[in-house]
PDB file of C-alpha atoms and ligand atoms in Angstrom:
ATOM      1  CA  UNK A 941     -30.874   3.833 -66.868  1.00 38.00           C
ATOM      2  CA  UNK A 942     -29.815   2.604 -63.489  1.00 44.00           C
ATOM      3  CA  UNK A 943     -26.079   2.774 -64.294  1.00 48.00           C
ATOM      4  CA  UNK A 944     -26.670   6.632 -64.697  1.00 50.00           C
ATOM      5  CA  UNK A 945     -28.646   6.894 -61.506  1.00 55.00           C
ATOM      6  CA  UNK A 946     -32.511   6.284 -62.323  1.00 66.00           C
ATOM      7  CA  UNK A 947     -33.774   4.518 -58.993  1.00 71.00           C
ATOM      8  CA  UNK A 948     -30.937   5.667 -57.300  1.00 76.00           C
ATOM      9  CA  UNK A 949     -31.193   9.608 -57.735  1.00 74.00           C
ATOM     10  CA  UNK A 950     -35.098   8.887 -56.495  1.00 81.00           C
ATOM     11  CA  UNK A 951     -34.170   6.494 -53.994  1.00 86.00           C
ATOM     12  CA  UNK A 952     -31.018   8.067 -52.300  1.00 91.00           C
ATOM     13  CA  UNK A 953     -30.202  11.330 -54.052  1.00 91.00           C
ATOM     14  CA  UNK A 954     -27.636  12.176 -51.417  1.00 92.00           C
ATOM     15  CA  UNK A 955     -25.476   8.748 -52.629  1.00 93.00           C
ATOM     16  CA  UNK A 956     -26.316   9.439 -57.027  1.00 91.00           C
ATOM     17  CA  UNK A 957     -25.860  13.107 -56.628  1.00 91.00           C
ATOM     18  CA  UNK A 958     -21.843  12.149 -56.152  1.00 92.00           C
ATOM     19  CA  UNK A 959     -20.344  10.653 -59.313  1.00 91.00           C
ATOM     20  CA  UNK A 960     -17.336   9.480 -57.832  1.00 94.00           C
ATOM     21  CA  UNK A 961     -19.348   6.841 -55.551  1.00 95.00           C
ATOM     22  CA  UNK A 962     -19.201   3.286 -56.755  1.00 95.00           C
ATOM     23  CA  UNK A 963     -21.874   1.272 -58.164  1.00 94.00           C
ATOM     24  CA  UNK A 964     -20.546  -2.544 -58.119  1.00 95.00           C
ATOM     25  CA  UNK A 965     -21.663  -6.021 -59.135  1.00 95.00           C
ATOM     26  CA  UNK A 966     -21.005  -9.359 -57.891  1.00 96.00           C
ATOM     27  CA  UNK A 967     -19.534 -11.879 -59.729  1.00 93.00           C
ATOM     28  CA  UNK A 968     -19.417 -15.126 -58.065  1.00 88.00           C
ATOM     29  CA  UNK A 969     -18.411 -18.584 -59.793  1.00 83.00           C
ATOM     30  CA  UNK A 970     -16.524 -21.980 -59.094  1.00 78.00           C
ATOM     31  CA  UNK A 971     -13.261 -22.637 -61.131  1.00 76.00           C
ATOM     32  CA  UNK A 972     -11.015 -26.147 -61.229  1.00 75.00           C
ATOM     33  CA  UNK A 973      -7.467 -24.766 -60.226  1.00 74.00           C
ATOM     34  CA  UNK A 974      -6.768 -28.197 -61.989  1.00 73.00           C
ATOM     35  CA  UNK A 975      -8.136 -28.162 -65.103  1.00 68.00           C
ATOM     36  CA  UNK A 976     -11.430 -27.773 -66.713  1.00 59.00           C
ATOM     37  CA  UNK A 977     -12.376 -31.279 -65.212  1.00 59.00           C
ATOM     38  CA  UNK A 978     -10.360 -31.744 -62.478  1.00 54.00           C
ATOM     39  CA  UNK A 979     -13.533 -32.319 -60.356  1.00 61.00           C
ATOM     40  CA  UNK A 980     -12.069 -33.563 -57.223  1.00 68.00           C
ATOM     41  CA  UNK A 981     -11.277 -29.786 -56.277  1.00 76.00           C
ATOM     42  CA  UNK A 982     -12.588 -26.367 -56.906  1.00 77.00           C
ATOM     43  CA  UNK A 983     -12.998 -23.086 -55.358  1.00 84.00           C
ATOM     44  CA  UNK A 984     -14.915 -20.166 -55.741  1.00 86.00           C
ATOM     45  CA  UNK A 985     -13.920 -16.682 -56.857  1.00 90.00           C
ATOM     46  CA  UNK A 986     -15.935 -13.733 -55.841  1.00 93.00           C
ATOM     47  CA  UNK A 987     -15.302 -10.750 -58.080  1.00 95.00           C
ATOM     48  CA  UNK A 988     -16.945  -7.078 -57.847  1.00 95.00           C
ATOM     49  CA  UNK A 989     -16.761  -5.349 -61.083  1.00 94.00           C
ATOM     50  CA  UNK A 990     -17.569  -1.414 -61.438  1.00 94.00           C
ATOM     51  CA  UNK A 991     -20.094  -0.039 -63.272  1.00 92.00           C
ATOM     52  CA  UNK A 992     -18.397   3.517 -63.102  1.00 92.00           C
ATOM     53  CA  UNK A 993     -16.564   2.652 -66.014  1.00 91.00           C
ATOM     54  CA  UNK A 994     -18.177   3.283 -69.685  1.00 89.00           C
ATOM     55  CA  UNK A 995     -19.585  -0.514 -70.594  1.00 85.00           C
ATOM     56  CA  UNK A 996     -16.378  -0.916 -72.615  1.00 88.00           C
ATOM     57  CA  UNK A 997     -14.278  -1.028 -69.442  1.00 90.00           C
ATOM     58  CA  UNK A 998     -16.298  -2.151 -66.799  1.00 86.00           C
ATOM     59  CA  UNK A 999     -16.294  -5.902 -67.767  1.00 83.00           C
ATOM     60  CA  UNK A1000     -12.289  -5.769 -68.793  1.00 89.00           C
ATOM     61  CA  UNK A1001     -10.087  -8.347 -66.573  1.00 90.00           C
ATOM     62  CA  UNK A1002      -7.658  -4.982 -65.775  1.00 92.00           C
ATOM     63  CA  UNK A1003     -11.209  -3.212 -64.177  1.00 92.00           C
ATOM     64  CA  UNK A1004     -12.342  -6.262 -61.918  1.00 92.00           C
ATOM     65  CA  UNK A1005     -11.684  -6.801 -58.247  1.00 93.00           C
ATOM     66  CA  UNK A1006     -10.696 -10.491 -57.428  1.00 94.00           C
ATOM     67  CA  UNK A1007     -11.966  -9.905 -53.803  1.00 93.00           C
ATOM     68  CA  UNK A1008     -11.840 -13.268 -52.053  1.00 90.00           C
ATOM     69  CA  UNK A1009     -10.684 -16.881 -53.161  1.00 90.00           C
ATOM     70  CA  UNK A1010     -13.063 -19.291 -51.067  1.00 86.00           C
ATOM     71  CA  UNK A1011     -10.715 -22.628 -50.934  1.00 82.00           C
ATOM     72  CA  UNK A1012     -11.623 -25.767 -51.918  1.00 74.00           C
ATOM     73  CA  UNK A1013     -11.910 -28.881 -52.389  1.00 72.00           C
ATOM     74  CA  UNK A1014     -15.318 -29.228 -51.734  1.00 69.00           C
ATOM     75  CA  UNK A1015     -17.835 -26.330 -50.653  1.00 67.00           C
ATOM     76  CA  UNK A1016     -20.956 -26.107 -49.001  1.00 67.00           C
ATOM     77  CA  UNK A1017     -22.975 -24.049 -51.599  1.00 73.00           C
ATOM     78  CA  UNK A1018     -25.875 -22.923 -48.975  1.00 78.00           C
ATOM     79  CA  UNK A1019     -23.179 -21.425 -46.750  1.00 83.00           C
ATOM     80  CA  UNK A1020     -21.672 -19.096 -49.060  1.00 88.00           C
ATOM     81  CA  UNK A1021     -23.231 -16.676 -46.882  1.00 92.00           C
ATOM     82  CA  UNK A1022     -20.881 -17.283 -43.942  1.00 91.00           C
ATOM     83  CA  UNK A1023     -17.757 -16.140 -46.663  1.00 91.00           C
ATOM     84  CA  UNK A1024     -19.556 -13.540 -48.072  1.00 93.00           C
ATOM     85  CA  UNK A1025     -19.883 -11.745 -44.296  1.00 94.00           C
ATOM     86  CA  UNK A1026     -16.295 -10.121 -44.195  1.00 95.00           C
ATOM     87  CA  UNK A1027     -17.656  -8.467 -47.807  1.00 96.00           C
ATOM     88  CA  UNK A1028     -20.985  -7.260 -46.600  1.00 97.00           C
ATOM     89  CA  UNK A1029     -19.634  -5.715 -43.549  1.00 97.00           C
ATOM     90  CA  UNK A1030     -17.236  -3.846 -45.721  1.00 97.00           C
ATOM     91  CA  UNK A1031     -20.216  -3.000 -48.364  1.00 97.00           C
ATOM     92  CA  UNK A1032     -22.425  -1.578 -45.264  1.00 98.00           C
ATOM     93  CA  UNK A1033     -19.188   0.586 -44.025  1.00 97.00           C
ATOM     94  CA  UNK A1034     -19.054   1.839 -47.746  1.00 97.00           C
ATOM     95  CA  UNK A1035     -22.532   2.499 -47.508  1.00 97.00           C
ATOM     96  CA  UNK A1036     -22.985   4.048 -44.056  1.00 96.00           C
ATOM     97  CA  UNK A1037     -19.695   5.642 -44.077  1.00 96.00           C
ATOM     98  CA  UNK A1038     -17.931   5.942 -46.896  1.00 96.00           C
ATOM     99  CA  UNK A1039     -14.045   5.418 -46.983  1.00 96.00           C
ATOM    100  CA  UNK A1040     -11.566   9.056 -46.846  1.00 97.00           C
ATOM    101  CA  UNK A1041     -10.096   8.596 -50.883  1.00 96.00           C
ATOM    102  CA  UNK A1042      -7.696  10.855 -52.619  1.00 96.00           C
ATOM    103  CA  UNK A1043      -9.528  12.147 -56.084  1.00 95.00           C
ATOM    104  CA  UNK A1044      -6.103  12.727 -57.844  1.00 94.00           C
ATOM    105  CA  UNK A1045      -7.561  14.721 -61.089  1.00 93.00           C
ATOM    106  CA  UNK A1046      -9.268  16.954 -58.347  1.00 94.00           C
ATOM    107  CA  UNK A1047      -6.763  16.989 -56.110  1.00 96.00           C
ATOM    108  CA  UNK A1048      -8.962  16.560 -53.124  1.00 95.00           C
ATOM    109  CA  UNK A1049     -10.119  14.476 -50.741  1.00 96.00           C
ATOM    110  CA  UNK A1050     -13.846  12.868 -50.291  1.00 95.00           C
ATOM    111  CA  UNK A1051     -15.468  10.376 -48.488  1.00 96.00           C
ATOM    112  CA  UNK A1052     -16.302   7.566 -51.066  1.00 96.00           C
ATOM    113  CA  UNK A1053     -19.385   5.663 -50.870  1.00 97.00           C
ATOM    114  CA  UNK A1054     -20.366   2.070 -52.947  1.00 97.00           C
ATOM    115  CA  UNK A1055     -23.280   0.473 -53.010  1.00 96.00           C
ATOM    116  CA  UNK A1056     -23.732  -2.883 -54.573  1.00 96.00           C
ATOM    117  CA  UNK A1057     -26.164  -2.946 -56.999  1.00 95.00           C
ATOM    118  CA  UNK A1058     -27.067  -6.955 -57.819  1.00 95.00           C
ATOM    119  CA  UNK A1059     -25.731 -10.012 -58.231  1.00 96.00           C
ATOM    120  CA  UNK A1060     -24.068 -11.634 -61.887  1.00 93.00           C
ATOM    121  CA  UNK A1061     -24.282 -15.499 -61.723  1.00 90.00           C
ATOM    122  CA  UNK A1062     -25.221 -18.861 -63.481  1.00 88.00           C
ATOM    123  CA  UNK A1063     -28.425 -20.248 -62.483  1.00 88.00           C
ATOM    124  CA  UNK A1064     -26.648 -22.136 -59.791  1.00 86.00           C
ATOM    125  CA  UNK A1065     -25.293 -19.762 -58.052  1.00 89.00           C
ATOM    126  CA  UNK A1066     -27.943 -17.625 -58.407  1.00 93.00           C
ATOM    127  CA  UNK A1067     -29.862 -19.966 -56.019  1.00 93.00           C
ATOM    128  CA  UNK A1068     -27.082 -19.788 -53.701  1.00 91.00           C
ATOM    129  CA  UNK A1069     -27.064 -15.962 -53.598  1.00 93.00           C
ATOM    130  CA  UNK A1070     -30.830 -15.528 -53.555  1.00 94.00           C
ATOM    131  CA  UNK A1071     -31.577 -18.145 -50.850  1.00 94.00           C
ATOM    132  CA  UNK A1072     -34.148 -19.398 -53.600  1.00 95.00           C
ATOM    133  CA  UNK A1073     -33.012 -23.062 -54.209  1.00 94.00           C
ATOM    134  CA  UNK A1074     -32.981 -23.020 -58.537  1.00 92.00           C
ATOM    135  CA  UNK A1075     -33.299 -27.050 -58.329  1.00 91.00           C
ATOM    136  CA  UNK A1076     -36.238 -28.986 -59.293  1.00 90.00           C
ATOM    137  CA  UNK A1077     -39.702 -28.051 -59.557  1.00 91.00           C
ATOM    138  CA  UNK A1078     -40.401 -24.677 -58.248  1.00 93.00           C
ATOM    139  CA  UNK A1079     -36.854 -23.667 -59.438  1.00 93.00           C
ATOM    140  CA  UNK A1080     -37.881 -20.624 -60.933  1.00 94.00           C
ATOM    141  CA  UNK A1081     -37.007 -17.642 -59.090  1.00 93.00           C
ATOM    142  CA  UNK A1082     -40.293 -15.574 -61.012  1.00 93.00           C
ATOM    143  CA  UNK A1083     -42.568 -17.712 -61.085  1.00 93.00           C
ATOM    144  CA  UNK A1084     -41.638 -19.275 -57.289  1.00 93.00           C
ATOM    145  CA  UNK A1085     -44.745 -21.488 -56.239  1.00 92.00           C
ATOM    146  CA  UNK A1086     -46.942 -20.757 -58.631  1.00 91.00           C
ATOM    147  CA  UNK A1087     -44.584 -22.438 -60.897  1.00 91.00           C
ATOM    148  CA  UNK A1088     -46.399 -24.533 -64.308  1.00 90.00           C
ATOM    149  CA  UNK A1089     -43.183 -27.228 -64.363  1.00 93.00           C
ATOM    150  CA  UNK A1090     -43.458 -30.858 -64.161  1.00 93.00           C
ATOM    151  CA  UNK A1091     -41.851 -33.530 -64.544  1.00 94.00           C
ATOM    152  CA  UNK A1092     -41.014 -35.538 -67.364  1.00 93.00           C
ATOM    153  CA  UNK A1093     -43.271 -39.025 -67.643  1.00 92.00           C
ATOM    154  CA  UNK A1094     -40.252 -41.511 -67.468  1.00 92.00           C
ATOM    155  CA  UNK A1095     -37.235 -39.116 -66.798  1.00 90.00           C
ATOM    156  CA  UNK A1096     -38.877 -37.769 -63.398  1.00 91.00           C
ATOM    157  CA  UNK A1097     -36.792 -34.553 -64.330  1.00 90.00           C
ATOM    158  CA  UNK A1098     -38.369 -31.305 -63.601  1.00 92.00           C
ATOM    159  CA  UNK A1099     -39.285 -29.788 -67.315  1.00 92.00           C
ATOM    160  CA  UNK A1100     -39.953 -26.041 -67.630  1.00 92.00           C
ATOM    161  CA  UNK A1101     -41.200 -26.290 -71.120  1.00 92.00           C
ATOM    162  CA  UNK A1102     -43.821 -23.918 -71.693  1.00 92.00           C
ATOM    163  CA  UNK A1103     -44.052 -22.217 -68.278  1.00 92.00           C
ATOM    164  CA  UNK A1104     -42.939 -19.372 -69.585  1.00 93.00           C
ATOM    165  CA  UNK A1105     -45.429 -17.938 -72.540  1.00 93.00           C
ATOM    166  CA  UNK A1106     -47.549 -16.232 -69.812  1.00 92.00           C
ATOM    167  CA  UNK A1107     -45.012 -13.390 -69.738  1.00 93.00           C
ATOM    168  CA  UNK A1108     -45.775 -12.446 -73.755  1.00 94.00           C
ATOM    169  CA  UNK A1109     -48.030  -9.198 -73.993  1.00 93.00           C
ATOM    170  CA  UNK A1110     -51.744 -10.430 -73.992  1.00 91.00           C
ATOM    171  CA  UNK A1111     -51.806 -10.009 -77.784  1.00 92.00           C
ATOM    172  CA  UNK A1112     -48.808 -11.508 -78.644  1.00 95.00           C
ATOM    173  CA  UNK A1113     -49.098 -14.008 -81.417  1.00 95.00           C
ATOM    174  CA  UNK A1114     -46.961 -16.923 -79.614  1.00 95.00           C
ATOM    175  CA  UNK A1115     -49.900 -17.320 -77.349  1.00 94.00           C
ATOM    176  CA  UNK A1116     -52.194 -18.549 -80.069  1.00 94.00           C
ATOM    177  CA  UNK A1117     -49.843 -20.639 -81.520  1.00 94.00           C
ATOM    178  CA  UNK A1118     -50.362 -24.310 -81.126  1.00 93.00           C
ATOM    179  CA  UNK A1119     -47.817 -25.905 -82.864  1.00 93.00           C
ATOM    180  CA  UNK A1120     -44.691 -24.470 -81.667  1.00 93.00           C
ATOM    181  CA  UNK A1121     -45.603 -25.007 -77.962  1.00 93.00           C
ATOM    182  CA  UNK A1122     -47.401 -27.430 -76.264  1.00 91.00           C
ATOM    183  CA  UNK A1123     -49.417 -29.263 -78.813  1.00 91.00           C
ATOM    184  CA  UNK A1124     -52.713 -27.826 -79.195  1.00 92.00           C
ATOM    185  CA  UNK A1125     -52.734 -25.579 -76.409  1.00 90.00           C
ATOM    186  CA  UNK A1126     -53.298 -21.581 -76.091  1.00 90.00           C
ATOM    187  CA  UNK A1127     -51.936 -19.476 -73.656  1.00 89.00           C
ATOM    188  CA  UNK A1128     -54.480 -16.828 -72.166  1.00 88.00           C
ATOM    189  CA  UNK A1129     -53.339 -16.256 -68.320  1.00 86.00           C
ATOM    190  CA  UNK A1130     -51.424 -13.419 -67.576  1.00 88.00           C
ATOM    191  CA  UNK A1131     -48.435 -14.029 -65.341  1.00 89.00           C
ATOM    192  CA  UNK A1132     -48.773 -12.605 -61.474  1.00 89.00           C
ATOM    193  CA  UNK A1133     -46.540  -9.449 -61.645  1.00 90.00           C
ATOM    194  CA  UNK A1134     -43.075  -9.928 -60.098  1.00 90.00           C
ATOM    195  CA  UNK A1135     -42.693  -9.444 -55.812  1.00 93.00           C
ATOM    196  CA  UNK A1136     -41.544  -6.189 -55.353  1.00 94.00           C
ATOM    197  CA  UNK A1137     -37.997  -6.363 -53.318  1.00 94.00           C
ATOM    198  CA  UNK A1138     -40.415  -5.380 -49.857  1.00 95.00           C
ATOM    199  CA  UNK A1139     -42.749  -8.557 -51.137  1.00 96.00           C
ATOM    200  CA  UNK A1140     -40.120 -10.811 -51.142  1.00 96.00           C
ATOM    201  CA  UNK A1141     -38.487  -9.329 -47.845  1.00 96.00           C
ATOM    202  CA  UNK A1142     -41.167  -9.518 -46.021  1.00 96.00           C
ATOM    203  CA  UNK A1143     -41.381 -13.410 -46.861  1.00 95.00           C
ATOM    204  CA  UNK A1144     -37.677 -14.042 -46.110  1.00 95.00           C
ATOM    205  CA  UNK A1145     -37.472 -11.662 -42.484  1.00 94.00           C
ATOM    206  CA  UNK A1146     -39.161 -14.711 -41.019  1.00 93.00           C
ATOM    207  CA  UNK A1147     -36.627 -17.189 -42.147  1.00 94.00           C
ATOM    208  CA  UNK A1148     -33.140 -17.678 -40.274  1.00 91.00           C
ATOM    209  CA  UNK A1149     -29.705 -16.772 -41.904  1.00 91.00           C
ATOM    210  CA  UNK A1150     -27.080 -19.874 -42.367  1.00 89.00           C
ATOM    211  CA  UNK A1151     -25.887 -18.449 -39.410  1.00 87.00           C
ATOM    212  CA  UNK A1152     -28.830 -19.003 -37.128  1.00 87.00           C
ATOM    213  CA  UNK A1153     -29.645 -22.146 -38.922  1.00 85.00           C
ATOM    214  CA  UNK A1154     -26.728 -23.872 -40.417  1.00 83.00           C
ATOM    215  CA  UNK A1155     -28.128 -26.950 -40.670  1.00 84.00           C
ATOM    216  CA  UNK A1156     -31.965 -26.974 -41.179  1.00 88.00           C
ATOM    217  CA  UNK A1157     -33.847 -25.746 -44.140  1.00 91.00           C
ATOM    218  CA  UNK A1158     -36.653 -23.214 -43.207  1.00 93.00           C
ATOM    219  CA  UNK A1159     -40.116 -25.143 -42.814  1.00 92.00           C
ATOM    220  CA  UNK A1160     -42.198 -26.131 -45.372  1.00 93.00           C
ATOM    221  CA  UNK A1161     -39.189 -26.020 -47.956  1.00 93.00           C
ATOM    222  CA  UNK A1162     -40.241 -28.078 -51.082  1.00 91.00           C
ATOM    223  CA  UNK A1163     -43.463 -27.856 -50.324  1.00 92.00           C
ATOM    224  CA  UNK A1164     -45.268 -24.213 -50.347  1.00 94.00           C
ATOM    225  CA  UNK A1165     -41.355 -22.641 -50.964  1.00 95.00           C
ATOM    226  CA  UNK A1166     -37.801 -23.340 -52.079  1.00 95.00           C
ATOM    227  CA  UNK A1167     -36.263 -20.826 -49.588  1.00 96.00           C
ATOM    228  CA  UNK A1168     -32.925 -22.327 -47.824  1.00 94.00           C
ATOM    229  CA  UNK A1169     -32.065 -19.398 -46.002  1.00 94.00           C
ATOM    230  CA  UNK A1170     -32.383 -15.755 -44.969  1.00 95.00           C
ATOM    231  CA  UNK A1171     -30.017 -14.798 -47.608  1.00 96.00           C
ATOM    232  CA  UNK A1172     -26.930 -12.225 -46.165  1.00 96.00           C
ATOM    233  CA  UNK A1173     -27.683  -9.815 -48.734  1.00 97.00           C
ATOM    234  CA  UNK A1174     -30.722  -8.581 -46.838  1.00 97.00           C
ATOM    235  CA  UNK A1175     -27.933  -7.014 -44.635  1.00 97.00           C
ATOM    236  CA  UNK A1176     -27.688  -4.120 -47.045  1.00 97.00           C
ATOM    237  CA  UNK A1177     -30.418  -1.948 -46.264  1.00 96.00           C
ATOM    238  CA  UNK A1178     -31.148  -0.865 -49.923  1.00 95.00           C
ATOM    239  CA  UNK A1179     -31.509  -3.885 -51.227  1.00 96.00           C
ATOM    240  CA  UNK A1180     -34.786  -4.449 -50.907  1.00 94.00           C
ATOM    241  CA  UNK A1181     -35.005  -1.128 -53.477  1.00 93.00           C
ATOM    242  CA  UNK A1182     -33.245  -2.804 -55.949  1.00 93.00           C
ATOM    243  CA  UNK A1183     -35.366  -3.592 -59.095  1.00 91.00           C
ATOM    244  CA  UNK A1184     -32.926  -6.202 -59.885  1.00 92.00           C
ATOM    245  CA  UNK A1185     -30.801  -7.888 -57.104  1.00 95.00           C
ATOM    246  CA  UNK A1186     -30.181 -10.883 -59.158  1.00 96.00           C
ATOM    247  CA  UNK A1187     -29.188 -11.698 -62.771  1.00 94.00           C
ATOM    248  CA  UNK A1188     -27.928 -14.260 -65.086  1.00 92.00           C
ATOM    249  CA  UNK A1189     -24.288 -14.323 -66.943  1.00 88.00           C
ATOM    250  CA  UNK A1190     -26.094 -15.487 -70.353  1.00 88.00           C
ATOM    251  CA  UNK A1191     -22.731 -16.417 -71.809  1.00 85.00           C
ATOM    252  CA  UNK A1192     -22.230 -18.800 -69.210  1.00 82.00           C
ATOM    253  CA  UNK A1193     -25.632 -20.343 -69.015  1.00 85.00           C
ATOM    254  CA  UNK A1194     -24.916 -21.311 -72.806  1.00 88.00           C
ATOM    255  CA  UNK A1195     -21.556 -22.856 -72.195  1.00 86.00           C
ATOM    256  CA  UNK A1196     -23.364 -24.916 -69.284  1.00 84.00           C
ATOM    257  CA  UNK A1197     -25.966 -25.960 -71.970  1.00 88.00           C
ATOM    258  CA  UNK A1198     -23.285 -26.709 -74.873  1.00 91.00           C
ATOM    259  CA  UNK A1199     -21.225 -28.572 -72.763  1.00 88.00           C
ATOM    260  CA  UNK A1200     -23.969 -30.897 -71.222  1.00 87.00           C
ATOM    261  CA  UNK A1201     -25.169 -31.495 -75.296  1.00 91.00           C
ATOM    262  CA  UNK A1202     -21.631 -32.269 -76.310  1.00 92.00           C
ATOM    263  CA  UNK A1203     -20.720 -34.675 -73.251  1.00 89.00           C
ATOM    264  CA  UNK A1204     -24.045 -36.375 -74.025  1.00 89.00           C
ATOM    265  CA  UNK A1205     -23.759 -36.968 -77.886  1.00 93.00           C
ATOM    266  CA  UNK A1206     -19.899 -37.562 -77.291  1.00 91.00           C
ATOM    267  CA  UNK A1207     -20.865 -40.497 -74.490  1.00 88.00           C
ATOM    268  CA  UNK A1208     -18.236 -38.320 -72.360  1.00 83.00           C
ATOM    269  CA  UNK A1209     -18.118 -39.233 -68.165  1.00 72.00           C
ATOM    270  CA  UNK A1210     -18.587 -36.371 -66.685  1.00 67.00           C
ATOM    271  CA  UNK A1211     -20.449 -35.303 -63.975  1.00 56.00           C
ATOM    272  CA  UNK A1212     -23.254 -32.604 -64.650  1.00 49.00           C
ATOM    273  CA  UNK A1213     -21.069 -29.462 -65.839  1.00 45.00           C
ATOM    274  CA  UNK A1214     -24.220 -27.153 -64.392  1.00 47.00           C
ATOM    275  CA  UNK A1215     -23.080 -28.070 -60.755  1.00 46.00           C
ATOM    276  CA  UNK A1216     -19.181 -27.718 -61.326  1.00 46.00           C
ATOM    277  CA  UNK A1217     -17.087 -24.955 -62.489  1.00 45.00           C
ATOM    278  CA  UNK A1218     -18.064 -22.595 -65.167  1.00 43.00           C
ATOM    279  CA  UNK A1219     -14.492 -21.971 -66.803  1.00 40.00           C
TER     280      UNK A1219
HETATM  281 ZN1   ZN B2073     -40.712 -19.022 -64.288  1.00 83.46          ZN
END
């Protein structure tokens, strides 16, 4: 398991073979300060949580880090990046370095090192972190451009129904199922395996940060890619290692989806809850 040190004791056995380093996660996510639809201002809280502690602990509100408030009242979501800078230059001392800590059960000192191990977000956000734009067609950070979405006939809304049996094992009996799917239709292709972390840095090196370009998307966005940026998490220099730099708060996602089905059957005016605050 990665929380015990997996990839990390083969990766950088000088960093797992100290328990008392810190393996965090990244919790970013909007909030109304005004109430759940106070829409006219919200800001973003960035919280690290530690997977040190047993899984009982490590997602309790006592064990989380509220590390920065981004203010409101409106935010530019590409630039997150430019907030997230004082963090990452913190995460690479804690790295590199290491921070002099007291070990009070010990009684001695050590030099504590943390590395950052991915990213816990709605699908929103996730495109923010990423630099892969989650909007539209092509909106799928797996499948990227060789995406099978389209668009709804009248709606012109991007539809991911059915992109997504190519994953099942090549004998699995949802791909010869024609009902439950698309009508009549088999799945046989295999998906492309995932872009290893190197893949999908070597793709992103050529793009510029928000920094360098703050207000152009890289070329050809849309079109062959949905990259906005160099994301600043490339900074880190393990994180291209990572088998997971990115992942979806589940619990959230379905909140997102129950609230957009209740404001619709209740006729409720509210603007897309997906692109506003999660809580
Ligand atoms: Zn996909």
């Amino acid at each position: 398991m990665l929380r015990r040190g997996g990839i990390l004791i083969k990766s950088y056995p000088d960093f797992a073979v100290e328990p008392r380093n810190v393996r965090l996660a990244l919790c970013t996510d909007w909030f109304a300060p005004h109430g759940q639809y106070g829409r006219t201002y919200s800001c973003w809280s960035v919280i690290l949580t530690s997977y040190n502690f047993s899984l009982g602990m490590c997602m309790k509100p006592e064990y989380m880090f509220l590390t920065m408030v981004i203010p409101g009242p409106s935010n530019s979501k590409r630039c997150i990046d430019v907030y997230l800078e004082p963090l990452i230059k913190e995460l690479l001392q804690l790295w590199h370095v290491g921070v002099l800590t007291h070990d009070h059960a010990m009684n001695q000192a050590f030099m504590m090192r943390a590395i950052l191990m991915w990213t816990v977000n709605d699908l929103l956000v996730y495109g923010m972190a990423s630099g892969w734009s989650t909007a539209g067609i092509m909106g799928c950070p797996v499948c990227m451009e060789n995406t099978q979405a389209f668009r709804l006939q009248h709606g012109r809304k991007a539809c991911y129904f059915d992109c997504h049996r190519q994953f099942l094992s090549h004998d699995h009996p949802y791909r010869r199922n024609k009902r439950s799917f698309t009508k009549n239709r088999q799945k046989r292709k295999i998906a492309r395996p995932r872009l290893t972390g190197d893949e999908i840095h070597r793709r992103v090196e050529q793009y510029g940060t928000v920094v360098e370009e703050p207000l152009t998307y890289p070329p050809g966005y849309g079109n062959v890619h949905k990259w906005t940026k160099k994301s600043i998490f490339w900074d880190l220099p393990y994180w291209n290692t990572h088998l997971i730099r990115h992942n979806l708060d589940v619990m959230h996602i379905e909140k997102n989806v129950f609230d957009n089905i209740f404001n619709t059957v209740m006729d409720m005016d509210v603007a897309d809850p997906t692109s506003g605050p999660g809580h």
